[in-house]
Tab-separated table of C-alpha atoms in Angstrom:
chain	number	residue	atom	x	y	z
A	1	UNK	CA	6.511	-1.034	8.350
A	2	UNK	CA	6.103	-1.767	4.636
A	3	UNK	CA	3.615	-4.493	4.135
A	4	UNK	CA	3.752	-4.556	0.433
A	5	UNK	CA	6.526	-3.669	-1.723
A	6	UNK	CA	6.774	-3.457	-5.602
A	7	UNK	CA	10.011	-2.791	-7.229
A	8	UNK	CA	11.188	-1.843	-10.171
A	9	UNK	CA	7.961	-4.233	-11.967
A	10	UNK	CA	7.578	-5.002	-15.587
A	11	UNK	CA	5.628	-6.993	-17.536
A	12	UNK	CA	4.990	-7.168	-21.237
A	13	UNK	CA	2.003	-8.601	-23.632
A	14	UNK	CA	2.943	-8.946	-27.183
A	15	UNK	CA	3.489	-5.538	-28.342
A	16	UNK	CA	2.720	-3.745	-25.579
A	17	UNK	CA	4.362	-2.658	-21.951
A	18	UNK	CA	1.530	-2.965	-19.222
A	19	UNK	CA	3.965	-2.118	-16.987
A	20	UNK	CA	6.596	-0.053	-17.029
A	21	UNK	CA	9.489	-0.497	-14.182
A	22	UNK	CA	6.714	0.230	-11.276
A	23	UNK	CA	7.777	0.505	-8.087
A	24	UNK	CA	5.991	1.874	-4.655
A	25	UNK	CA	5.632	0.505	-1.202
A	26	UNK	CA	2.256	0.088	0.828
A	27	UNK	CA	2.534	0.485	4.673
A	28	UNK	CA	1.238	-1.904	7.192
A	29	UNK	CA	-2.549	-0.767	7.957
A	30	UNK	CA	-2.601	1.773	4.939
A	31	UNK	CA	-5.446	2.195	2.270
A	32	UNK	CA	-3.656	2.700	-0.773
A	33	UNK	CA	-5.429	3.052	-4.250
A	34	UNK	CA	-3.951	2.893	-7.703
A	35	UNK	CA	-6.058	5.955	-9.872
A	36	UNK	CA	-6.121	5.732	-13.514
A	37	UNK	CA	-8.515	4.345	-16.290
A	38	UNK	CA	-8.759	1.076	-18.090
A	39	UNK	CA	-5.582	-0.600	-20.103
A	40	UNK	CA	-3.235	2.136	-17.341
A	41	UNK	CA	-1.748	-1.121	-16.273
A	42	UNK	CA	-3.590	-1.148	-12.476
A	43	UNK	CA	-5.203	-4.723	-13.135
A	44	UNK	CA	-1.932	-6.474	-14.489
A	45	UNK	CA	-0.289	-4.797	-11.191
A	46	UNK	CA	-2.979	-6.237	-8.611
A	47	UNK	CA	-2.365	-9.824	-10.424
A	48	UNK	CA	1.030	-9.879	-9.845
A	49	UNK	CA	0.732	-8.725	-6.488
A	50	UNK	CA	-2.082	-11.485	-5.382
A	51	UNK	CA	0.460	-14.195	-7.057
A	52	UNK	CA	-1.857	-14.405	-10.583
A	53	UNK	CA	0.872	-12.881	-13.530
A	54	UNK	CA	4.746	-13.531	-12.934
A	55	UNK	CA	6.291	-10.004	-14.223
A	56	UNK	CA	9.472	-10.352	-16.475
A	57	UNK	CA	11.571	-8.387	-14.529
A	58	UNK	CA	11.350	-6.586	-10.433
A	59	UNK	CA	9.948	-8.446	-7.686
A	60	UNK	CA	7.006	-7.781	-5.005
A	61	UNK	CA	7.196	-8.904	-1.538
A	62	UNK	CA	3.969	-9.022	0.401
A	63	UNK	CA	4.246	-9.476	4.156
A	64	UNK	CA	8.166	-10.441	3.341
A	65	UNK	CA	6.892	-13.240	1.354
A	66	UNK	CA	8.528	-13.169	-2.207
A	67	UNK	CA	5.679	-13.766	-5.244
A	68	UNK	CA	7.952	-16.056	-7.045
A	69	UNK	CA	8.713	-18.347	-3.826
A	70	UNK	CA	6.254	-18.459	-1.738
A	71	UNK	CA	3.099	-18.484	-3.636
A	72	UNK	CA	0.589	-20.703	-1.233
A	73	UNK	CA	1.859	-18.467	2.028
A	74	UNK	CA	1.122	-15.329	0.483
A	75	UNK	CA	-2.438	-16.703	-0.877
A	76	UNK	CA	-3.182	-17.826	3.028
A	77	UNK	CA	-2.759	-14.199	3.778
A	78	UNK	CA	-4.221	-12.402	1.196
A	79	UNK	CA	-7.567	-11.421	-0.237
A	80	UNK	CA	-8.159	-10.460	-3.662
A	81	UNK	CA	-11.629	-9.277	-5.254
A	82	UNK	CA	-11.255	-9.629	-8.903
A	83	UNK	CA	-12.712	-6.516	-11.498
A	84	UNK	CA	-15.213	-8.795	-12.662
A	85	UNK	CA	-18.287	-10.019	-10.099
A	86	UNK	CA	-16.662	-13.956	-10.197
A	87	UNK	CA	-19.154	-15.684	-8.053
A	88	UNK	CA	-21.207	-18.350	-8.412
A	89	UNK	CA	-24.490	-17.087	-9.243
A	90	UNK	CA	-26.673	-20.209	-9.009
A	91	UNK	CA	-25.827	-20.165	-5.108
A	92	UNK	CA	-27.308	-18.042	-2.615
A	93	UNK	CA	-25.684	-15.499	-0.710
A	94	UNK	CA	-25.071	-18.288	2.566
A	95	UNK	CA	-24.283	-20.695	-0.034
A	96	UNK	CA	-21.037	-18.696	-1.719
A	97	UNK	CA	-19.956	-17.610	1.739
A	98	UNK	CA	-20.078	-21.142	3.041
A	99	UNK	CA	-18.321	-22.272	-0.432
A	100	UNK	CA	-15.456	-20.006	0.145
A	101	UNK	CA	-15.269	-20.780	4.245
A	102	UNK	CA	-14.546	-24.348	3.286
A	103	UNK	CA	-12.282	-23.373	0.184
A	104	UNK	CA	-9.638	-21.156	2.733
A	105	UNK	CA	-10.213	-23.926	5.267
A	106	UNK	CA	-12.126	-21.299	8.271
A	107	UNK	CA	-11.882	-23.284	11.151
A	108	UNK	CA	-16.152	-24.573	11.953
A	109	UNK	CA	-16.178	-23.388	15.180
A	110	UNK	CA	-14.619	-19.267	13.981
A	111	UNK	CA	-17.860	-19.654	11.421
A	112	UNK	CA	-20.722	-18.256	13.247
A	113	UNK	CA	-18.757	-15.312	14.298
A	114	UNK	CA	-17.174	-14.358	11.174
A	115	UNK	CA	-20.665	-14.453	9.467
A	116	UNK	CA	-22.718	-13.236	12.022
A	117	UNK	CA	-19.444	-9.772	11.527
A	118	UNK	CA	-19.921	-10.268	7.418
A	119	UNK	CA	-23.565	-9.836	7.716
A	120	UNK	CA	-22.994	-6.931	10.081
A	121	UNK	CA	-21.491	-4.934	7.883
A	122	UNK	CA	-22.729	-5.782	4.499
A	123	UNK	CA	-25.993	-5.756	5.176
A	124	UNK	CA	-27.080	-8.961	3.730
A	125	UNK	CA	-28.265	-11.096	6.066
A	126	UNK	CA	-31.862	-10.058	5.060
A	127	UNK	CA	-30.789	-11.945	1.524
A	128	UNK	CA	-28.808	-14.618	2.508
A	129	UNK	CA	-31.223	-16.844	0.725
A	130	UNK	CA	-31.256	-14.712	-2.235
A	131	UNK	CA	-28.974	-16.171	-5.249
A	132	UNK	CA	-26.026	-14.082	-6.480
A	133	UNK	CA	-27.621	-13.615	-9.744
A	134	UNK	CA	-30.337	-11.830	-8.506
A	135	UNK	CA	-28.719	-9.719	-6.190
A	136	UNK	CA	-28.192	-5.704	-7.280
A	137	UNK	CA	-24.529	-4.533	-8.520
A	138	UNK	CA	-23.933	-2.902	-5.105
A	139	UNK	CA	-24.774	-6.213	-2.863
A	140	UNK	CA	-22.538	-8.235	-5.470
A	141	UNK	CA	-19.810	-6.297	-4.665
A	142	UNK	CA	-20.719	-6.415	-1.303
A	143	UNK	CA	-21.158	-10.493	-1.226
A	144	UNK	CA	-17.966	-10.708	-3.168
A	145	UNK	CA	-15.679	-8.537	-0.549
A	146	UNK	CA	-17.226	-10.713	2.298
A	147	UNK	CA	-15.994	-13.798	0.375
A	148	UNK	CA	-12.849	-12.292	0.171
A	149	UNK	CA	-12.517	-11.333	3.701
A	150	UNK	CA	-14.034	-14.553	5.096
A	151	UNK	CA	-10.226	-16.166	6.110
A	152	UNK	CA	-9.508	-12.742	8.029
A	153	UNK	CA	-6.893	-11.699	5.437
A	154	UNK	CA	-4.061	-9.794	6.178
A	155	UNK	CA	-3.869	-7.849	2.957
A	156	UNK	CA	-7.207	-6.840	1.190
A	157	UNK	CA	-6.820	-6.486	-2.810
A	158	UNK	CA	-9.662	-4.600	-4.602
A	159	UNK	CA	-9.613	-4.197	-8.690
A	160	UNK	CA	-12.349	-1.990	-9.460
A	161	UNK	CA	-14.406	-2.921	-7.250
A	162	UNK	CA	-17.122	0.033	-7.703
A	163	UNK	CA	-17.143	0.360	-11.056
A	164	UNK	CA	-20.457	0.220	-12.834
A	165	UNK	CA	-22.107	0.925	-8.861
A	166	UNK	CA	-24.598	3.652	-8.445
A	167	UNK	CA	-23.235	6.401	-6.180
A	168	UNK	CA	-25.325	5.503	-3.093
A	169	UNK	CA	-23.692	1.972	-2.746
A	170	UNK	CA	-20.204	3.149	-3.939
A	171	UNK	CA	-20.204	5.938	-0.699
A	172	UNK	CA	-21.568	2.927	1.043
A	173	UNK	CA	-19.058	-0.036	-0.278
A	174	UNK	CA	-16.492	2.839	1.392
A	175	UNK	CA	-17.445	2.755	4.627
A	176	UNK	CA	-17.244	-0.559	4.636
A	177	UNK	CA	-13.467	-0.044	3.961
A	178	UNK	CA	-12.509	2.119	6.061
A	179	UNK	CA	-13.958	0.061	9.031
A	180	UNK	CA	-12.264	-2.740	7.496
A	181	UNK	CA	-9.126	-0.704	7.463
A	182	UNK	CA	-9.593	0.824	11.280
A	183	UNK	CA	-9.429	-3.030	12.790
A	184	UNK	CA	-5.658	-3.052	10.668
A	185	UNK	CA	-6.163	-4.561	7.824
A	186	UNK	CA	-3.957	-3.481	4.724
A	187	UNK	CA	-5.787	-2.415	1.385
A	188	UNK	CA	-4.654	-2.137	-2.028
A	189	UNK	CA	-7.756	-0.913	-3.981
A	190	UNK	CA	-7.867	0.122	-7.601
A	191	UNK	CA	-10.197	2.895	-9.286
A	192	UNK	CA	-10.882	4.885	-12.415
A	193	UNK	CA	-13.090	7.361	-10.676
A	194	UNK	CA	-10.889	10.177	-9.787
A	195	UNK	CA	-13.073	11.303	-6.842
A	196	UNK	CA	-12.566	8.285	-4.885
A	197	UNK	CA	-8.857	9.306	-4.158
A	198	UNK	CA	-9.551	11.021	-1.256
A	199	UNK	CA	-11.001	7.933	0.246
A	200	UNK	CA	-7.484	6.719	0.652
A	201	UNK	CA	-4.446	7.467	2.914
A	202	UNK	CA	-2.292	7.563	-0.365
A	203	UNK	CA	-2.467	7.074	-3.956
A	204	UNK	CA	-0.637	6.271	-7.204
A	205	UNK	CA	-2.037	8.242	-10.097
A	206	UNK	CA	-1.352	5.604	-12.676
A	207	UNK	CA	-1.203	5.993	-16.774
A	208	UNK	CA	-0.021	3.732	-19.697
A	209	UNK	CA	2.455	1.346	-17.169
A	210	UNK	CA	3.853	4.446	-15.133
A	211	UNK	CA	2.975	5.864	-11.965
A	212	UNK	CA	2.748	9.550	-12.771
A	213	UNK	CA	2.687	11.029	-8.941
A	214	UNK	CA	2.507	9.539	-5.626
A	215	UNK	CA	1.444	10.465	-2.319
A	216	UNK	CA	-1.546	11.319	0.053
A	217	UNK	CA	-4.079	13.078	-2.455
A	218	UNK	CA	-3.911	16.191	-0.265
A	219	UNK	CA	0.091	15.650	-1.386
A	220	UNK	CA	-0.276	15.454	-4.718
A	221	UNK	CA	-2.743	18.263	-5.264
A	222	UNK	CA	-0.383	20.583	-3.391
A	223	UNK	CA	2.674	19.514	-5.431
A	224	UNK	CA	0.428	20.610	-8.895
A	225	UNK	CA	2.781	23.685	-9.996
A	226	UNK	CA	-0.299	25.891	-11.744
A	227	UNK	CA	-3.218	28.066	-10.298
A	228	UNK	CA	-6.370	26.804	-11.705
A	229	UNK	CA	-9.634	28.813	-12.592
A	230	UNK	CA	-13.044	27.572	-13.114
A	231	UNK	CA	-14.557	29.444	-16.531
A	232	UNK	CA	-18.497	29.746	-17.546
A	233	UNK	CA	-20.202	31.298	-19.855
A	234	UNK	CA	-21.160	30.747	-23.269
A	235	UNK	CA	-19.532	29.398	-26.247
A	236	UNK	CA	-17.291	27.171	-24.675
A	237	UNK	CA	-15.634	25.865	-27.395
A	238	UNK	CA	-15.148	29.647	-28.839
A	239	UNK	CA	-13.822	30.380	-24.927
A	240	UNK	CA	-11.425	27.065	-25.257
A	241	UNK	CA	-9.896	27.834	-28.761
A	242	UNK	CA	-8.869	31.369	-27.866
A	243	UNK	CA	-6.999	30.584	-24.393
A	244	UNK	CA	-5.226	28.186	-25.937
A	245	UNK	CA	-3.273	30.805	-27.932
A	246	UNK	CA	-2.463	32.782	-24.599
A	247	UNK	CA	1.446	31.955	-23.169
A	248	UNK	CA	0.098	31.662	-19.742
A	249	UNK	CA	-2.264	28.843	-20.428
A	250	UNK	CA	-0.666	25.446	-19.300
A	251	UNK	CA	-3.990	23.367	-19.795
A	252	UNK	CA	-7.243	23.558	-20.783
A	253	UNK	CA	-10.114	20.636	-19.642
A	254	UNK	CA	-13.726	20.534	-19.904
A	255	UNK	CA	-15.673	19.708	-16.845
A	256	UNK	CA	-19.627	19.963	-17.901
A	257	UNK	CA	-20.678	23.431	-18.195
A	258	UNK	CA	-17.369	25.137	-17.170
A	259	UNK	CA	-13.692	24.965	-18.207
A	260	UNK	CA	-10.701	24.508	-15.774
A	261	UNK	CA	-7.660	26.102	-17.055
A	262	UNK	CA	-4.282	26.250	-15.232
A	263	UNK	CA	-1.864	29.003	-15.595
A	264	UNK	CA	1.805	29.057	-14.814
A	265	UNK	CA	1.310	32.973	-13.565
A	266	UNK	CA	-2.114	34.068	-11.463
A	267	UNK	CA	-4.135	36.053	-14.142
A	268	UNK	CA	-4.759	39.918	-12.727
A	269	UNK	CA	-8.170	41.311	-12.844
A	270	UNK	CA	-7.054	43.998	-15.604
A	271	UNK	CA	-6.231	40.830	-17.878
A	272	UNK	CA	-9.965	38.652	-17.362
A	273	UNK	CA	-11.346	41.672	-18.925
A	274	UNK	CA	-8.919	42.463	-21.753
A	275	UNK	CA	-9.508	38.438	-22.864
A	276	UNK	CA	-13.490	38.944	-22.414
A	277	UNK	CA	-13.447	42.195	-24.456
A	278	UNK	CA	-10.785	41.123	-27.136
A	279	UNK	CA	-12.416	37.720	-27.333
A	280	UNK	CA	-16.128	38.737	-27.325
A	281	UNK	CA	-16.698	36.834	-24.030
A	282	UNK	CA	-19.343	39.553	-22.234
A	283	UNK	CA	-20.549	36.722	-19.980
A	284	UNK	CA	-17.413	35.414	-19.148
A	285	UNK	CA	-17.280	34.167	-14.966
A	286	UNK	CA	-13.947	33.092	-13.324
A	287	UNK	CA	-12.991	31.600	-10.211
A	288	UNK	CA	-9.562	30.263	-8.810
A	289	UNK	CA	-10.085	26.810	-7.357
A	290	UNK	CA	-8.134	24.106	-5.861
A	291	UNK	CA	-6.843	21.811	-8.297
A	292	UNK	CA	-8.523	18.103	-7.988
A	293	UNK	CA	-7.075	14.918	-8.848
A	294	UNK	CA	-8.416	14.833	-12.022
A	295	UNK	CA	-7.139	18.266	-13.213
A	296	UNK	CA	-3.962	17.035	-11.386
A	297	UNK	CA	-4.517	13.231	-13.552
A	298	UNK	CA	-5.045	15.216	-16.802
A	299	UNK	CA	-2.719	17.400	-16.837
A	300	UNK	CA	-0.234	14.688	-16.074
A	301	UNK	CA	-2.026	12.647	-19.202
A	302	UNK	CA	-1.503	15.705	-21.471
A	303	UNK	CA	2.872	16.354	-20.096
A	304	UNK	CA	1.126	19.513	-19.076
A	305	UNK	CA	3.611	19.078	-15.787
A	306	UNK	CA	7.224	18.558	-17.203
């Protein structure tokens, strides 16, 4: 059953085309993330959907409930945790919780239990006296999704919300999710960090207004037409600038100390060691790999996949 559906969305700034005729569906109970980085168009998508930025053309239904009808139903249902930590900081953590109980109108006597679960899981009941302000990046986040979730929403909508996180409380602001996910809640989360994909049931890989692929991430790392290779050595750059005059090269990325390079035919071994002679590569190293999302994202970035 699809819980959310976007289609055919557009919507236009000035000059420029945030998005671009989008159009997926999210399922009922699914964790769905949008993957690309800032200015793809993820944030201007997430404000339509939570009833925020009226596109110029397409609709979005969420829950059946049309965006441009039935705005104050779909708010009742819906949670959305903006990019940007948004509350108030002079209030303690029991203080913004409380704030936003009485602001989606929780019943008093569903209070006590709802917290007492909030606490549970975010692990804050130790600083529920602690002001916002002082609180670390990770336990904003973490007070701002239990502000979101505090009316039992139906449909969970996350922009960003582990950027700038250290990776400890990133793996941790995850679990949270997925338990939040296993008692049926729908999720629509956005991300720039590529790895974070396979957190989610199925993704959009999103650049400049488009989606670019769609699927479960095991999905679209299959459907990626070109073996890829992981390459170390030295002179990288040297290494870089001489594959990229070989036919079979599709792509070429950095990653650290290495280089992935896809190839629309599977190297042989006789070949690796005509390229390290010819090029004067005597350290070269190679290893096929699976292709990730972000070799998957890049390529896509770079039309390495028409």
């Amino acid at each position: 059953m699809h819980h959310l559906i976007v289609d055919n969305v557009a919507k236009t700034y000035g000059e420029t085309r945030a998005l671009k005729g989008v159009s997926l569906a999210v399922e009922k109970g699914e964790l769905f993330g949008l993957i690309g980085p800032d200015g793809a168009g993820k944030t201007t998508l997430l404000r339509s959907i939570c009833t925020l930025l009226v596109p110029d053309s397409g609709s979005i239904t969420v829950a059946g409930l049309d965006i441009s009808r039935d705005v104050p139903a779909i708010r009742a249902i819906l949670g959305y945790m903006p990019q940007r930590f948004s509350l108030y900081q002079d209030l303690s953590v029991a203080q913004n919780l409380r704030f936003f109980a009485d602001l989606f109108q929780v019943p008093k006597h569903e209070r006590p239990e709802r917290l007492a679960r909030l606490y549970h899981f975010s692990r804050l009941e130790p600083f529920k006296s602690r002001l916002a302000g002082n609180l670390s990046g990770g336990m904003k986040q973490k007070l701002a999704l239990s502000c979101a979730l505090i009316h039992t929403p139906e449909i969970l909508v996350l922009d960003e919300p582990t950027f700038g996180v250290d990776p400890v409380s990133r793996q941790e602001f995850w679990e949270i999710l997925h338990q939040i996910r296993a008692g049926g809640t729908t999720i629509v989360v956005s991300t720039a960090y590529m790895d974070e994909a396979d957190q989610c049931d199925r993704i959009a890989l999103f650049f400049e207004g488009e989606i670019a692929a769609m699927g479960s991430p095991a999905a679209v790392k299959g459907a990626f037409p070109y073996r890829v290779y992981r390459l170390s050595g030295t002179a990288l750059q040297d290494l870089k600038t001489f594959l990229e005059g070989q036919p079979e090269v599709r792509g070429i990325q950095l990653f650290g100390d290495a280089l992935h390079v896809s190839f629309s035919e599977k190297p042989s071994p006789e070949t690796w060691r005509e390229w390290a002679r010819r090029g004067g590569f005597p350290g070269l190293r190679w290893e096929e790999i699976s292709p990730s999302i972000e070799d998957v994202f890049l390529a896509h970035m770079a039309g390495e996949t028409a």
